Amino acid sequence: MASWSPAQPPRPHAGRAQLVLALLGVLSILPPYLGPAVSLELDVPADVEVVDHVVPGVAIALAAALAAFLARRGEEAERSLPSLALTGSCFLGGLWQAATHFPLVLEGGGPEAPWDAVVLHSTAGPLIAAVGLWLTFRPGGQEAFR
């Protein structure tokens, strides 16, 4: 005999934090292309910009969007191991962006790296890492380990 269970209550705010993370991932792609348009250029080869901004930004945006999709499916899916892996990979992408821009921050203020360009290029990584870390290890998300 099959048991009937009521539908889960609507979760209107589910997945919003993951969507913010996806948006940050998309925004992290823009500095190499937006910077020259607003006179905030850095003398960095294009292939380095792809490795530092585009590849991790796309990976973060996709992983966070999938995590948001899981969150919208229900509380169990949001606290599942796949969701944990997706938000953890967003943290690692943000950590990659922060680490690759650390030497740029150390050079900030010099003639080759004005502070405004440094801030534009190096802000998204730490923000993404912080949000990704919070989503991965927030209270209630630990059930994936059990």
C-alpha positions as a printed NumPy array, in Angstrom:
array([[  0.   ,   0.   ,   0.   ],
       [  1.452,   3.331,  -1.038],
       [  1.537,   6.085,   1.538],
       [  0.464,   9.568,   0.693],
       [  2.568,  12.519,   1.771],
       [  1.505,  16.132,   1.448],
       [  3.275,  18.37 ,  -1.022],
       [  6.14 ,  20.385,   0.317],
       [  5.248,  23.948,   1.225],
       [  6.367,  26.562,  -1.282],
       [  9.84 ,  27.956,  -0.698],
       [  9.775,  31.41 ,  -2.317],
       [ 13.298,  32.329,  -1.211],
       [ 14.959,  29.001,  -1.994],
       [ 17.989,  29.282,  -4.211],
       [ 18.419,  33.051,  -3.993],
       [ 21.848,  32.867,  -2.363],
       [ 22.977,  30.446,  -5.06 ],
       [ 21.655,  32.791,  -7.747],
       [ 23.614,  35.664,  -6.181],
       [ 26.677,  33.429,  -6.387],
       [ 25.919,  32.717, -10.058],
       [ 25.605,  36.453, -10.718],
       [ 28.943,  37.073,  -9.006],
       [ 30.443,  34.377, -11.232],
       [ 29.168,  36.143, -14.347],
       [ 30.381,  39.53 , -13.08 ],
       [ 33.827,  38.082, -12.375],
       [ 34.248,  37.454, -16.109],
       [ 33.81 ,  41.123, -17.05 ],
       [ 36.82 ,  43.066, -15.618],
       [ 39.287,  42.302, -18.442],
       [ 36.738,  43.439, -20.995],
       [ 35.033,  46.21 , -19.039],
       [ 38.291,  47.717, -17.71 ],
       [ 39.604,  49.061, -21.024],
       [ 36.188,  50.553, -21.809],
       [ 36.314,  52.657, -18.622],
       [ 40.084,  53.401, -18.755],
       [ 41.04 ,  50.839, -16.09 ],
       [ 43.507,  48.809, -18.102],
       [ 46.182,  46.429, -16.894],
       [ 48.979,  45.132, -19.1  ],
       [ 48.056,  41.44 , -18.89 ],
       [ 48.096,  38.938, -21.784],
       [ 44.672,  37.831, -23.031],
       [ 45.316,  34.14 , -22.315],
       [ 46.077,  34.96 , -18.666],
       [ 42.806,  36.882, -18.412],
       [ 40.931,  33.857, -19.769],
       [ 42.507,  31.573, -17.144],
       [ 42.029,  34.075, -14.301],
       [ 38.53 ,  35.352, -15.137],
       [ 36.639,  33.533, -17.886],
       [ 37.199,  29.855, -17.062],
       [ 36.536,  30.107, -13.31 ],
       [ 33.711,  32.62 , -13.837],
       [ 31.856,  30.314, -16.221],
       [ 32.422,  27.321, -13.92 ],
       [ 31.159,  29.288, -10.906],
       [ 28.089,  30.561, -12.746],
       [ 27.123,  27.089, -13.977],
       [ 27.729,  25.347, -10.642],
       [ 25.828,  28.005,  -8.697],
       [ 22.915,  27.908, -11.144],
       [ 22.7  ,  24.126, -10.746],
       [ 22.837,  24.521,  -6.954],
       [ 19.988,  27.061,  -7.19 ],
       [ 18.009,  24.568,  -9.252],
       [ 18.521,  21.917,  -6.571],
       [ 17.494,  24.374,  -3.862],
       [ 14.252,  25.113,  -5.703],
       [ 13.497,  21.38 ,  -5.869],
       [ 13.275,  21.114,  -2.098],
       [ 15.074,  21.257,   1.194],
       [ 16.422,  17.714,   0.873],
       [ 17.934,  18.442,  -2.538],
       [ 19.444,  21.697,  -1.272],
       [ 21.196,  19.814,   1.538],
       [ 22.293,  16.912,  -0.656],
       [ 25.834,  15.897,  -1.468],
       [ 25.57 ,  17.142,  -5.094],
       [ 24.485,  20.573,  -3.862],
       [ 27.337,  20.589,  -1.375],
       [ 29.781,  19.671,  -4.142],
       [ 28.448,  22.431,  -6.398],
       [ 28.752,  25.169,  -3.772],
       [ 32.15 ,  23.809,  -2.74 ],
       [ 33.342,  24.076,  -6.33 ],
       [ 32.131,  27.691,  -6.383],
       [ 34.265,  28.313,  -3.289],
       [ 37.274,  26.777,  -5.039],
       [ 36.669,  28.929,  -8.134],
       [ 36.531,  32.049,  -5.994],
       [ 39.665,  30.951,  -4.161],
       [ 41.4  ,  30.474,  -7.52 ],
       [ 40.434,  33.984,  -8.606],
       [ 41.56 ,  35.464,  -5.281],
       [ 44.878,  33.6  ,  -5.339],
       [ 45.726,  34.499,  -8.923],
       [ 45.07 ,  38.173,  -8.178],
       [ 47.06 ,  38.302,  -4.933],
       [ 50.314,  39.327,  -6.716],
       [ 48.356,  42.069,  -8.485],
       [ 47.161,  43.409,  -5.127],
       [ 50.769,  43.465,  -3.893],
       [ 51.732,  45.551,  -6.94 ],
       [ 48.741,  47.882,  -6.483],
       [ 49.368,  51.598,  -6.584],
       [ 52.307,  51.378,  -8.953],
       [ 52.428,  52.81 , -12.473],
       [ 51.626,  49.401, -14.003],
       [ 48.77 ,  48.649, -11.572],
       [ 46.683,  51.656, -10.494],
       [ 44.465,  50.96 ,  -7.488],
       [ 41.177,  51.449,  -9.303],
       [ 42.083,  48.788, -11.887],
       [ 43.393,  46.473,  -9.163],
       [ 40.141,  46.78 ,  -7.21 ],
       [ 38.07 ,  46.103, -10.332],
       [ 40.07 ,  42.975, -11.147],
       [ 40.528,  41.507,  -7.689],
       [ 37.257,  42.065,  -5.821],
       [ 35.053,  39.28 ,  -7.2  ],
       [ 37.278,  36.361,  -6.163],
       [ 37.21 ,  36.94 ,  -2.398],
       [ 33.462,  37.694,  -2.507],
       [ 32.752,  34.485,  -4.383],
       [ 34.987,  32.493,  -2.032],
       [ 33.205,  33.922,   1.024],
       [ 29.69 ,  33.245,  -0.301],
       [ 30.683,  29.788,  -1.57 ],
       [ 32.236,  28.897,   1.783],
       [ 29.161,  30.108,   3.654],
       [ 26.798,  28.12 ,   1.397],
       [ 28.943,  25.021,   1.759],
       [ 29.261,  25.038,   5.54 ],
       [ 26.171,  26.923,   6.729],
       [ 24.098,  25.449,   9.546],
       [ 21.598,  22.932,   8.261],
       [ 23.669,  22.104,   5.209],
       [ 25.668,  19.544,   7.152],
       [ 23.168,  16.721,   6.574],
       [ 25.01 ,  15.77 ,   3.395],
       [ 27.817,  14.482,   5.586],
       [ 25.523,  12.123,   7.503]])
